[in-house]
Coordinates of C-alpha atoms and ligand atoms in Angstrom, one line a residue:
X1140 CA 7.6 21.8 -29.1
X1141 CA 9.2 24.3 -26.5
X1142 CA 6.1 25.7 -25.8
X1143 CA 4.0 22.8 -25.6
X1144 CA 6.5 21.3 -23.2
X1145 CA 6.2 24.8 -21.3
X1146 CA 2.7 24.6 -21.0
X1147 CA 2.8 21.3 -20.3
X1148 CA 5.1 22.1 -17.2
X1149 CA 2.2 24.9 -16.0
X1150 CA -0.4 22.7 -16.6
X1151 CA 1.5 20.4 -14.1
X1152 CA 2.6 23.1 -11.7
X1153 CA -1.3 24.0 -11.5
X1154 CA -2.2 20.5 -11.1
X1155 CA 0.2 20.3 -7.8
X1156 CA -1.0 23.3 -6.2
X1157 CA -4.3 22.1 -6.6
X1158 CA -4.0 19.0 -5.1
X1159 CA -2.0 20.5 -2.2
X1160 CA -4.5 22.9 -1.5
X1161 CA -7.2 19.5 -1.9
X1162 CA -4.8 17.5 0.6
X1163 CA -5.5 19.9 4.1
X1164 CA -9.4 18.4 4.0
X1165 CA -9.8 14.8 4.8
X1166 CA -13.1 14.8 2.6
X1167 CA -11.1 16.0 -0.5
X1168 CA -7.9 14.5 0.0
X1169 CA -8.2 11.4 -2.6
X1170 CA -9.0 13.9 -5.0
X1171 CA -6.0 15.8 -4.2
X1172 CA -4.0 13.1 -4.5
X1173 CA -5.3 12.0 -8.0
X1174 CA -4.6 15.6 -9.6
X1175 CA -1.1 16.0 -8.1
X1176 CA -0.3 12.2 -9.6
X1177 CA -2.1 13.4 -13.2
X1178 CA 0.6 16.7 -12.8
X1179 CA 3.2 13.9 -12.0
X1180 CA 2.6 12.5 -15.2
X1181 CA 2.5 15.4 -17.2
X1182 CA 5.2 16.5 -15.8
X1183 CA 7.8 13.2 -16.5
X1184 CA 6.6 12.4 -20.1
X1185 CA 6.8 16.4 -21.1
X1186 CA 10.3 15.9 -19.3
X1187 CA 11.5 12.8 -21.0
X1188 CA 9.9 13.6 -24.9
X1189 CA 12.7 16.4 -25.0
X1190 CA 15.6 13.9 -24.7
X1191 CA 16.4 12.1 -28.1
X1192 CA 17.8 9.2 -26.9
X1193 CA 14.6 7.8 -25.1
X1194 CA 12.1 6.8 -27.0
X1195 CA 8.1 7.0 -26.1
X1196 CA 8.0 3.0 -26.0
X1197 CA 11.1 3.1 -23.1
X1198 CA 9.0 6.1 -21.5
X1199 CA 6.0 4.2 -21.2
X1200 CA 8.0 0.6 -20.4
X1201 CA 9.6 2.7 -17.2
X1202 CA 6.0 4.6 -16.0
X1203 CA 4.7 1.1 -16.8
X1204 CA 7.2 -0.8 -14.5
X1205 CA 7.2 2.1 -11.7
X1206 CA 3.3 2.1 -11.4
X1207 CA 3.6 -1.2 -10.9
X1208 CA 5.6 -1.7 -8.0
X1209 CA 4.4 1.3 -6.6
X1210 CA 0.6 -0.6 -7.2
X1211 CA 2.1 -3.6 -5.3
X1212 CA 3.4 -2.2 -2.0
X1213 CA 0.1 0.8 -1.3
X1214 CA -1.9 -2.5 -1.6
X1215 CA 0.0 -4.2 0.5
X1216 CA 1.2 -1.9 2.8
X1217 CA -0.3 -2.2 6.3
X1218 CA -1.9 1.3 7.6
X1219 CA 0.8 0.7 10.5
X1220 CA 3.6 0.5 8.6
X1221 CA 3.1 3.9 6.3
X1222 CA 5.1 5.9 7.9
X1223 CA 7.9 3.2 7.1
X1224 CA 7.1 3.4 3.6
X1225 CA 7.6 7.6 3.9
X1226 CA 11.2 7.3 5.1
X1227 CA 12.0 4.9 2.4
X1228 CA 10.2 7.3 -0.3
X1229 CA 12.0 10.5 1.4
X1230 CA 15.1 8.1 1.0
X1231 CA 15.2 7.4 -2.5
X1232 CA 13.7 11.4 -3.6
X1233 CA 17.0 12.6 -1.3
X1234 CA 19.4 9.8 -3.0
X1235 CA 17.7 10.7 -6.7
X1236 CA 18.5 14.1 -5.9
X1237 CA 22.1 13.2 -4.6
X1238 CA 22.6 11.3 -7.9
X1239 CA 21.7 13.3 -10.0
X1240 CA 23.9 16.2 -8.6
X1241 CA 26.8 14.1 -8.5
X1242 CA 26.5 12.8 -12.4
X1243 CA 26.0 16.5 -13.6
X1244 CA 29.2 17.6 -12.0
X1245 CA 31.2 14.5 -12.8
X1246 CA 29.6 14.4 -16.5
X1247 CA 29.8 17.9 -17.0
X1248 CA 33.6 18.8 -15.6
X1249 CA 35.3 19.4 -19.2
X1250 CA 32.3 22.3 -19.7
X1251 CA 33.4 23.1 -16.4
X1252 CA 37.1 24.2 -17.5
X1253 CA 36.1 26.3 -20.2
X1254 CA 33.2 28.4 -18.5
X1255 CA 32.0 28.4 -14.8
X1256 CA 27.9 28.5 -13.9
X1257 CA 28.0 30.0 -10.5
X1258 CA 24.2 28.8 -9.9
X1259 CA 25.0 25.5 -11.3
X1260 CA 27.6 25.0 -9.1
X1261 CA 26.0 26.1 -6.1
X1262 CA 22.9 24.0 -6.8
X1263 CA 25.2 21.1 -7.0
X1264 CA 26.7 21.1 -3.5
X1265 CA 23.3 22.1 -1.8
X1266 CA 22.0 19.1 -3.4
X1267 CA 24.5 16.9 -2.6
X1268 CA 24.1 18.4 1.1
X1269 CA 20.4 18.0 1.3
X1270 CA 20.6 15.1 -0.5
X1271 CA 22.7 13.0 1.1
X1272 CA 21.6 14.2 4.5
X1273 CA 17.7 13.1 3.1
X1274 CA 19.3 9.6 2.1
X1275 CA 20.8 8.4 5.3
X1276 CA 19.0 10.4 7.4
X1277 CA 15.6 8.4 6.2
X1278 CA 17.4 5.1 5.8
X1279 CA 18.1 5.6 9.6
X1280 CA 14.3 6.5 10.4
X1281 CA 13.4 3.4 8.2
X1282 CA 15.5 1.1 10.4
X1283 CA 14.4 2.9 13.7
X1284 CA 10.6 2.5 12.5
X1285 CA 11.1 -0.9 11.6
X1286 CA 13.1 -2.1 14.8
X1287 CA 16.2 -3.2 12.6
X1288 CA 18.0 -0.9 14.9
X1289 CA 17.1 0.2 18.6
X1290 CA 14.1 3.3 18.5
X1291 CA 16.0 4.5 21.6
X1292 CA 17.9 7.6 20.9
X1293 CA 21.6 7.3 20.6
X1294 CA 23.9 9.2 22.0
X1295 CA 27.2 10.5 22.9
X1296 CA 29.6 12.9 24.6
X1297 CA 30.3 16.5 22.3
X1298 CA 27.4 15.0 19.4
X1299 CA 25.7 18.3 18.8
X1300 CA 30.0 20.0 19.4
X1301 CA 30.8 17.4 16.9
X1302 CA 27.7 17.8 14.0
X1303 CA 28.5 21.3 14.0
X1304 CA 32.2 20.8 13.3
X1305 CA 30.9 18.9 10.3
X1306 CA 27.9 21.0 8.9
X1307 CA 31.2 23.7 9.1
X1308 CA 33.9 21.7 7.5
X1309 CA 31.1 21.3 4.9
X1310 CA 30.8 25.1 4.3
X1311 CA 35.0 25.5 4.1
X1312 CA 35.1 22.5 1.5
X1313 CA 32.3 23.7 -0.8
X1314 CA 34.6 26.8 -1.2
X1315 CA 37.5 25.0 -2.2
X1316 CA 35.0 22.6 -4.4
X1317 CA 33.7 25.8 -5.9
X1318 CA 36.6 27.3 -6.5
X1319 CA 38.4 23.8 -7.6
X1320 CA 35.7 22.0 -9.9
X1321 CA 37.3 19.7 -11.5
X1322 CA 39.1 18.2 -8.6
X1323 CA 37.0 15.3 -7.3
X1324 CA 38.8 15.3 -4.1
X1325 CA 36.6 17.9 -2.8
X1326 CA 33.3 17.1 -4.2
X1327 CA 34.0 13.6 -2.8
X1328 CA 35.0 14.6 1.0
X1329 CA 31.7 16.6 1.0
X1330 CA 29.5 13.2 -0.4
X1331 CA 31.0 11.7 2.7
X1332 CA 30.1 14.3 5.2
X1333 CA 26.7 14.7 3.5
X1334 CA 26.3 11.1 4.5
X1335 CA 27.7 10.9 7.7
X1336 CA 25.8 14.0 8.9
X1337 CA 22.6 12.3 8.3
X1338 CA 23.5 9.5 10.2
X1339 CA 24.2 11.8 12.9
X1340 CA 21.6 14.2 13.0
X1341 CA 18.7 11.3 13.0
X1342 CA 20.4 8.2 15.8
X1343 CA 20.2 10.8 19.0
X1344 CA 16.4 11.2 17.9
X1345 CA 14.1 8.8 20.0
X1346 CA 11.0 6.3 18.4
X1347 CA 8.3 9.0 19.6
X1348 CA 9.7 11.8 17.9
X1349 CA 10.4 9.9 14.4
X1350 CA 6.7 10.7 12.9
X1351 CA 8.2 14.9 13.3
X1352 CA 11.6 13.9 11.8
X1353 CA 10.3 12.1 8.7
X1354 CA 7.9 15.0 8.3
X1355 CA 11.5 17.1 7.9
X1356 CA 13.1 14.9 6.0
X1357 CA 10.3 15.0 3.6
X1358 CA 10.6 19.0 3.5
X1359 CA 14.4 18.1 3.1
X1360 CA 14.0 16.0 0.0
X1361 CA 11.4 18.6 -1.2
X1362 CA 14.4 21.1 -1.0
X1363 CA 16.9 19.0 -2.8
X1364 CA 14.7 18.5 -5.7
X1365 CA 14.4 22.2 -5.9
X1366 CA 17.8 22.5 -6.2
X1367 CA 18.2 19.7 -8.3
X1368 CA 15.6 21.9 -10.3
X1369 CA 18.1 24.5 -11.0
X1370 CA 21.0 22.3 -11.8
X1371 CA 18.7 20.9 -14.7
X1372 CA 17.1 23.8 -15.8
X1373 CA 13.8 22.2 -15.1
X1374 CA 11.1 24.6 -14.0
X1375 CA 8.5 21.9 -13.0
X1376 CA 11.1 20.3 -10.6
X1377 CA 11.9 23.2 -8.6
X1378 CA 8.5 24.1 -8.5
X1379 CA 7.7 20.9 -7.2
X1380 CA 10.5 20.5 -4.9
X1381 CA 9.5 23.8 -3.6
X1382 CA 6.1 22.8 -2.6
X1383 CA 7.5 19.4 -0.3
X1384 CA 10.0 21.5 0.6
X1385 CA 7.0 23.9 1.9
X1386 CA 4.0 21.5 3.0
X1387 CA 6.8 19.6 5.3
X1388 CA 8.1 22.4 6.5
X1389 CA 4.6 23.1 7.9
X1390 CA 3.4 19.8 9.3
X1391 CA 6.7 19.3 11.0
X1392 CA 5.9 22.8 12.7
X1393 CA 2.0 21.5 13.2
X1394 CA 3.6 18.0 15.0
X1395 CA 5.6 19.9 16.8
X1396 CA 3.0 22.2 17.8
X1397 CA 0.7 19.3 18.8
X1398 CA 3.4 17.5 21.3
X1399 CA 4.4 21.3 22.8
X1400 CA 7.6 20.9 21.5
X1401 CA 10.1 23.1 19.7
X1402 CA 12.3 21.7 16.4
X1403 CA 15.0 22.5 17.9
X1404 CA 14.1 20.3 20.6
X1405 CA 13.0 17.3 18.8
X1406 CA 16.5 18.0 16.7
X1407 CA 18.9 17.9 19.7
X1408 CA 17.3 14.7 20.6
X1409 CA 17.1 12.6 23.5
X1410 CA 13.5 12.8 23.6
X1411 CA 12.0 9.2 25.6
X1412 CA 15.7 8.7 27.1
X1413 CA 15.3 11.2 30.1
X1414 CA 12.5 9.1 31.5
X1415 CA 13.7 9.9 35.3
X1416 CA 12.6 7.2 38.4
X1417 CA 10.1 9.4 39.3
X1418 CA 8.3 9.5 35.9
X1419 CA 9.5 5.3 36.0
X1420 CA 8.8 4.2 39.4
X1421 CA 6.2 6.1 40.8
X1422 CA 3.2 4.5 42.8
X1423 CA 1.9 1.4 41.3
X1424 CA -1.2 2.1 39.5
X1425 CA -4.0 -0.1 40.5
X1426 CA -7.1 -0.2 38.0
X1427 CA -10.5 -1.3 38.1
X1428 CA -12.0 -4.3 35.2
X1429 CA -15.1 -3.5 33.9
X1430 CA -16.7 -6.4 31.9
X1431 CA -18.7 -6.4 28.5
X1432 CA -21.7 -6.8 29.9
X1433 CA -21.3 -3.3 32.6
X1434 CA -19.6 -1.7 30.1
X1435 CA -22.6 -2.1 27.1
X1436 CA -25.0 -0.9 30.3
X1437 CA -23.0 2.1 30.8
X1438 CA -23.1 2.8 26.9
X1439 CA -27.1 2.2 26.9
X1440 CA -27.6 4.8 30.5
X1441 CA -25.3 7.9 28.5
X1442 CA -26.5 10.5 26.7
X1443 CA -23.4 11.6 25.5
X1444 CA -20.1 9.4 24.4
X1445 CA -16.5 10.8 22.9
X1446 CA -14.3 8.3 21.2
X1447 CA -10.7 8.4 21.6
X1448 CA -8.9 6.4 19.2
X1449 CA -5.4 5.9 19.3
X1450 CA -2.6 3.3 17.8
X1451 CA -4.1 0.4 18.9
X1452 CA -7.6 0.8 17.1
X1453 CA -4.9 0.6 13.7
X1454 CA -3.5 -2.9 15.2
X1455 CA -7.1 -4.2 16.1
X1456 CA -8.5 -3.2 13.3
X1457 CA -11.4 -2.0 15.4
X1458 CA -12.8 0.9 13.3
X1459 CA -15.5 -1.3 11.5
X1460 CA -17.0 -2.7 15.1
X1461 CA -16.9 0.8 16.4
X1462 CA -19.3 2.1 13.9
X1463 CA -21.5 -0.5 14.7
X1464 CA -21.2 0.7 17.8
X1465 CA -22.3 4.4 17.2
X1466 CA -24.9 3.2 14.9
X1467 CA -26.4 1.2 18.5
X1468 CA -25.5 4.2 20.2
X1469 CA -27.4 6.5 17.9
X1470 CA -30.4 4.6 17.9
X1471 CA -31.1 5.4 21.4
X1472 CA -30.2 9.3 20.6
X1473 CA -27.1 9.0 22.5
X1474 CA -24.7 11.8 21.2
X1475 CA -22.1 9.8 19.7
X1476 CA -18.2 11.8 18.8
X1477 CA -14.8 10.8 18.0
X1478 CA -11.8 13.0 19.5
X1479 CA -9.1 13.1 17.2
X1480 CA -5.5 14.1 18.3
X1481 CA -3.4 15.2 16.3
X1482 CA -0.4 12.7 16.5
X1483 CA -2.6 9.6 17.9
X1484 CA -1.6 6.4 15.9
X1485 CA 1.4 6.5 13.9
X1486 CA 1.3 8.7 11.5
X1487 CA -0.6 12.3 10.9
X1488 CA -4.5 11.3 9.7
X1489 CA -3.9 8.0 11.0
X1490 CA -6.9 7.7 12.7
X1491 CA -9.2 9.7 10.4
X1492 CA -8.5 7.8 7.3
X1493 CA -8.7 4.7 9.7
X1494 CA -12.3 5.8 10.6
X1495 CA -13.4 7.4 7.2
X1496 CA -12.5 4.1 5.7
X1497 CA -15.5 2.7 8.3
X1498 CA -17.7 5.0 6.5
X1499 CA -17.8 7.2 9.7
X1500 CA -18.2 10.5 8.5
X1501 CA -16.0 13.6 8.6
X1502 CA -18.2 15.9 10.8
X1503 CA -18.0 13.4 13.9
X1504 CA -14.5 13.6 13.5
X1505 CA -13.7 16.6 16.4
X1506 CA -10.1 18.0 16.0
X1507 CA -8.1 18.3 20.3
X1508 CA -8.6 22.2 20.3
X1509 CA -12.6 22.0 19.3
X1510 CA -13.6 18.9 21.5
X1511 CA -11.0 19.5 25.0
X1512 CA -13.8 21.8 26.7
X1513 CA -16.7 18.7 26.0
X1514 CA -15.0 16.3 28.1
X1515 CA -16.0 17.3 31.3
X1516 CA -19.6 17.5 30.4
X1517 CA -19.6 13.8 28.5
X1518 CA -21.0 11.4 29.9
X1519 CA -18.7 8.6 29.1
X1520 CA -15.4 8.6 27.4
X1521 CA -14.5 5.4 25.3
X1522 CA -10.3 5.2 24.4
X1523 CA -9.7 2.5 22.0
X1524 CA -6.4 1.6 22.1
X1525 CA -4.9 5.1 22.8
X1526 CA -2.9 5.9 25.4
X1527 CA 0.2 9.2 25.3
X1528 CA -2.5 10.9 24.0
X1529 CA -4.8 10.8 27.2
X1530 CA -1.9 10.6 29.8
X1531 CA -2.6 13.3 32.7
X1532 CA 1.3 13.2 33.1
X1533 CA 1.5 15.3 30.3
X1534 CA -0.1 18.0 32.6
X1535 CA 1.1 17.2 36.0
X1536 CA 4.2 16.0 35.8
X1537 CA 7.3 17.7 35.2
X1538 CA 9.9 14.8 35.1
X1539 CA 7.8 12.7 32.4
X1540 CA 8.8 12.6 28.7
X1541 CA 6.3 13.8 27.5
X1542 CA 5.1 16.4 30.0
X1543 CA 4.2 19.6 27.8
X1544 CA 2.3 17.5 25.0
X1545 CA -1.1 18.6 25.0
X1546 CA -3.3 16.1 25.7
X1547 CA -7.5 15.2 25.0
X1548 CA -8.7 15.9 28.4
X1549 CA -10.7 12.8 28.7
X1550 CA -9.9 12.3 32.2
X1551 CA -12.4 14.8 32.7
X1552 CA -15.2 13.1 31.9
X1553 CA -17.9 11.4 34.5
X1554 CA -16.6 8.1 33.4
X1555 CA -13.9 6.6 31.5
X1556 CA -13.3 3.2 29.8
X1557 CA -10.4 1.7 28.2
X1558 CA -10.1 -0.5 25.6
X1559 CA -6.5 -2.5 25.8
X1560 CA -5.4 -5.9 25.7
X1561 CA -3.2 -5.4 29.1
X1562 CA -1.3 -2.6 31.4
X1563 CA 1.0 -2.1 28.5
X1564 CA 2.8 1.4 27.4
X1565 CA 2.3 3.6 24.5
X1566 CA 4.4 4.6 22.3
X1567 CA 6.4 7.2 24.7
X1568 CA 6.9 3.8 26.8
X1569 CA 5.6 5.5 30.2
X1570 CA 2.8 4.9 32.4
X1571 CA -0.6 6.3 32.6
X1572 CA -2.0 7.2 35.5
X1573 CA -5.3 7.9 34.4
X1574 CA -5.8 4.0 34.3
X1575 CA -6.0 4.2 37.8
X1576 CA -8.0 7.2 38.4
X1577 CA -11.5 7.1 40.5
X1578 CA -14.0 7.1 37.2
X1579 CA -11.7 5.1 35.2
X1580 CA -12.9 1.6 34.4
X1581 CA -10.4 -1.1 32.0
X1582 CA -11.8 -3.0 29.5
X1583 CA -9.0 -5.4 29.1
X1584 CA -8.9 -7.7 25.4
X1585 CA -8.1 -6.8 21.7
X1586 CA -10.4 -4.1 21.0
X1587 CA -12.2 -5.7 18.1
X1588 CA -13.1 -8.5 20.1
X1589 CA -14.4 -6.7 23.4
X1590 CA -16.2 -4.2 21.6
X1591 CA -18.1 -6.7 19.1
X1592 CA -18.8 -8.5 22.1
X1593 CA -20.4 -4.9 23.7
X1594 CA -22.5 -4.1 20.5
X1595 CA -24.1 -7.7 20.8
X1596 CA -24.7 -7.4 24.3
X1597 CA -26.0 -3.5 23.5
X1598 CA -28.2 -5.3 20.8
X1599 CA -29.3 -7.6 23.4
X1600 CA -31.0 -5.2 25.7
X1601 CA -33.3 -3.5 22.7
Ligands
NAP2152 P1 0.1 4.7 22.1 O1 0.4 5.6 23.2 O2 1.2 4.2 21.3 O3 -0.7 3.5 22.8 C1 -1.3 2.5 22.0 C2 -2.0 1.5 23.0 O4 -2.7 0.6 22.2 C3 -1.0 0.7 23.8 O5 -0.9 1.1 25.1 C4 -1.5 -0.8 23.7 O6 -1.7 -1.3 25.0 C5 -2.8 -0.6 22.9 N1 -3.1 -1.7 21.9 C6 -2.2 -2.3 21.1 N2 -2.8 -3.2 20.4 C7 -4.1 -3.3 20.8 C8 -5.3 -4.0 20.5 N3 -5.2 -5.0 19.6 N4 -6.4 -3.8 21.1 C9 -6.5 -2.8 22.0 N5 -5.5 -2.0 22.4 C10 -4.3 -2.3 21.8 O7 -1.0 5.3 21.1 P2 -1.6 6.8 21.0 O8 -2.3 7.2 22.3 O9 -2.4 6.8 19.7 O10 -0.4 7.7 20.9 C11 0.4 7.8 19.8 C12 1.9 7.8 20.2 O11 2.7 7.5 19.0 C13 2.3 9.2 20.7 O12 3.4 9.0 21.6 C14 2.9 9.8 19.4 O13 3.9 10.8 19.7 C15 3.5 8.6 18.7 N6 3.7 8.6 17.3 C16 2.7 9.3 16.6 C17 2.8 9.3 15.2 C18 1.9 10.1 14.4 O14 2.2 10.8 13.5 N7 0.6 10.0 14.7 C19 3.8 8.6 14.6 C20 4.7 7.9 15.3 C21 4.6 7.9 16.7 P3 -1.7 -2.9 25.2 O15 -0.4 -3.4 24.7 O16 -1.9 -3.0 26.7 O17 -2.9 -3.4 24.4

């Protein structure tokens, strides 16, 4: 039985690594996600058949009732809304993690008078620290997401002075709850700073940088399941844990490569509150319409378009028309590209899983660093709905949020048109000043409607 359940637990571990290495191409990522859930599977029933007192029918009752719900919300979750959905499951793998932590040391305290397990111990109050940090921490991001509490960052006087105090008054306690184990008065003092330091390390961080903090918390909750791994003895765990802990590591350092940012940056916050007048009130921007009817003319005279899609393709729903629209486009041999930035929309892959789900295939999907040098020789630029992620500011301006964050150059192009419903802000709340530029023309309305409207009129002139 051992060795079954052993090989059962490599079987699983393989399964993972698998579907990891499957996840980093878009063409091969449902695959990757199937194998890593089959490894999943493996992995919980080899787990629960070695405890006696549950029996297969209960095992199968809970995966039963878990797949379920689980079925229920990815239905009905709106694309928009995902990232939501990842703070709440880095929520619960951090509190799982916590709880389990807690209930070994509280269960286990009589063994704990008659022989001390240093690693046990240890792996106890990291995962009570990772945790609990993993639980708040994400039920803040969930409620900043969601706008049950302001995105704006909050702060105050002496925060980082103050979160440091903690994260050290954690460190002194864990001593005397090491040394002290079957005292609950330390073990509880540290659940509450656990807490209270995710609280604190997430409400200073601003709305645009929450996609790079969920992306840590994820590696967080990774971590704690590792160590939860060692407090159970349970190989597949901490193997598993160690791979979130791992792949979030690295896209958080990928976000933050993509928005020229450092962690340490995003972490001290404050990000979208330091919007100074100049970056606020600077000259009013004044834009020129273009209509459907110009704008299908200017798509029939091109011989070469880019796509930029951003966050408000998702809310439009536009990705089905737009296909249309590069089928019309590729009729009359006009080169026909999407640019893809890396943090456009509102979550990472946002808009290629968006666009692969229009059947648009992977190789028109250009990554920023490939496509930034084809602007200026494109013909016309089409941004759907996307806006930080074409803002010249980000360039030219010092005192702008989000100056530093490389940007798709599609300024550069001969001419540029915009799909938006009005002069609103993107997600970094700040103007764009591209809307005003010489070869920039707006094509104001919900992008689905405007551009159906530009494929018929497209249709029109063949
Ligand atoms: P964005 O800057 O948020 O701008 C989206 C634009 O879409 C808005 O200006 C809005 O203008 C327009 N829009 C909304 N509904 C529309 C509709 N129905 N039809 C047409 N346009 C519509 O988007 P982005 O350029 O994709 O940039 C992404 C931003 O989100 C970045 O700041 C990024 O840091 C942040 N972010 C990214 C992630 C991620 O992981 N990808 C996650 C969270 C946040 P109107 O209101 O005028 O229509």
């Amino acid at each position: 039985m051992t060795i079954a359940i052993q090989i059962a637990y490599l079987i699983a571990s393989i399964l993972f690594i698998a579907g990891i290495k499957l996840l980093s191409k878009t063409k091969d990522a449902r695959r990757g996600n199937i194998l890593s859930s089959i490894g999943m599977f493996i992995a919980i029933v080899a787990t629960l058949v070695t405890i006696d007192s549950i029996s297969l029918v209960e095992i199968f009752a809970c995966i039963l009732l878990g797949g379920a719900i689980g079925l229920y919300y990815a239905t009905k979750v709106e694309m928009t809304k995902i990232p939501e959905m990842v703070a709440l499951f880095n929520g619960f793998g951090g509190l799982a993690s916590f709880a389990v932590a807690l209930s070994d040391h509280f269960l286990n305290t009589e063994v704990k008078m008659i022989e001390m397990d240093p690693v046990n111990s240890i792996s106890i109050l990291v995962s009570v620290l990772i945790g609990g940090v993993t639980f708040t921490g994400s039920m803040v991001a969930w409620l900043k997401l969601n706008g049950k509490i302001s995105g704006s960052p909050i702060t105050f006087k002496g925060q980082h002075a103050f979160n440091l105090v903690l994260l050290i008054a954690f460190l002194v306690i864990a001593v005397f709850a090491f040394l002290n184990q079957t005292d609950p008065f330390y073990i509880t003092m540290l659940v509450i700073i656990a807490l209270l330091v995710g609280v604190l390390i997430v409400i200073p961080i601003g709305g645009a940088d929450m996609p790079v903090v969920i992306s840590l918390l994820n590696s967080y909750s990774g971590m704690a399941a590792c160590a939860t791994g060692f407090i159970l003895n349970n190989k597949v765990l901490i193997v598993a844990g160690s791979l979130v802990g791992a792949s979030g590591i690295i896209l958080t350092q990928i976000m933050c490569k993509a928005m020229n940012r450092s962690l340490t940056n995003v972490l001290l916050g404050g990000f979208g509150q330091t919007v100074t007048s100049a970056a606020q009130d600077g000259p009013e921007i004044v834009v020129k319409e273009v209509g459907v009817e110009e704008a299908a003319m200017l798509f029939d005279s091109a011989s070469s378009v880019i796509v930029v899609p951003g966050y408000g393709m998702a809310v439009a729903q536009a990705q089905h028309v737009i296909r249309e629209l590069m089928e019309q486009c590729e009729k009359r041999n006009i080169d026909f590209k999407f640019a893809i930035h890396p943090v456009a929309g509102r979550m990472p892959g946002h808009m290629n899983v968006l666009l692969a789900e229009a059947n648009i295939s992977y190789d028109k999907l250009i990554e920023m660093e490939s496509i930034n040098d084809d602007f200026p020789n494109t013909d016309l630029v089409f941004i759907v709905g996307a806006n930080d992620v074409v803002n010249p500011a980000a360039r030219t301006n010092p005192q702008s949020p989000i100056f530093g964050m490389p940007i798709l150059n599609a300024d550069k192009a001969r001419t540029v048109i915009v799909s938006k419903r009005s002069m609103g802000k993107g997600y970094a709340g700040v103007e764009n000043e591209l809307f005003g530029y010489p070869n920039c023309l707006m094509l104001f309305g919900d992008a689905k409607q405007t551009i159906t409207k530009v494929v018929s009129e497209i249709k029109d002139m063949s």
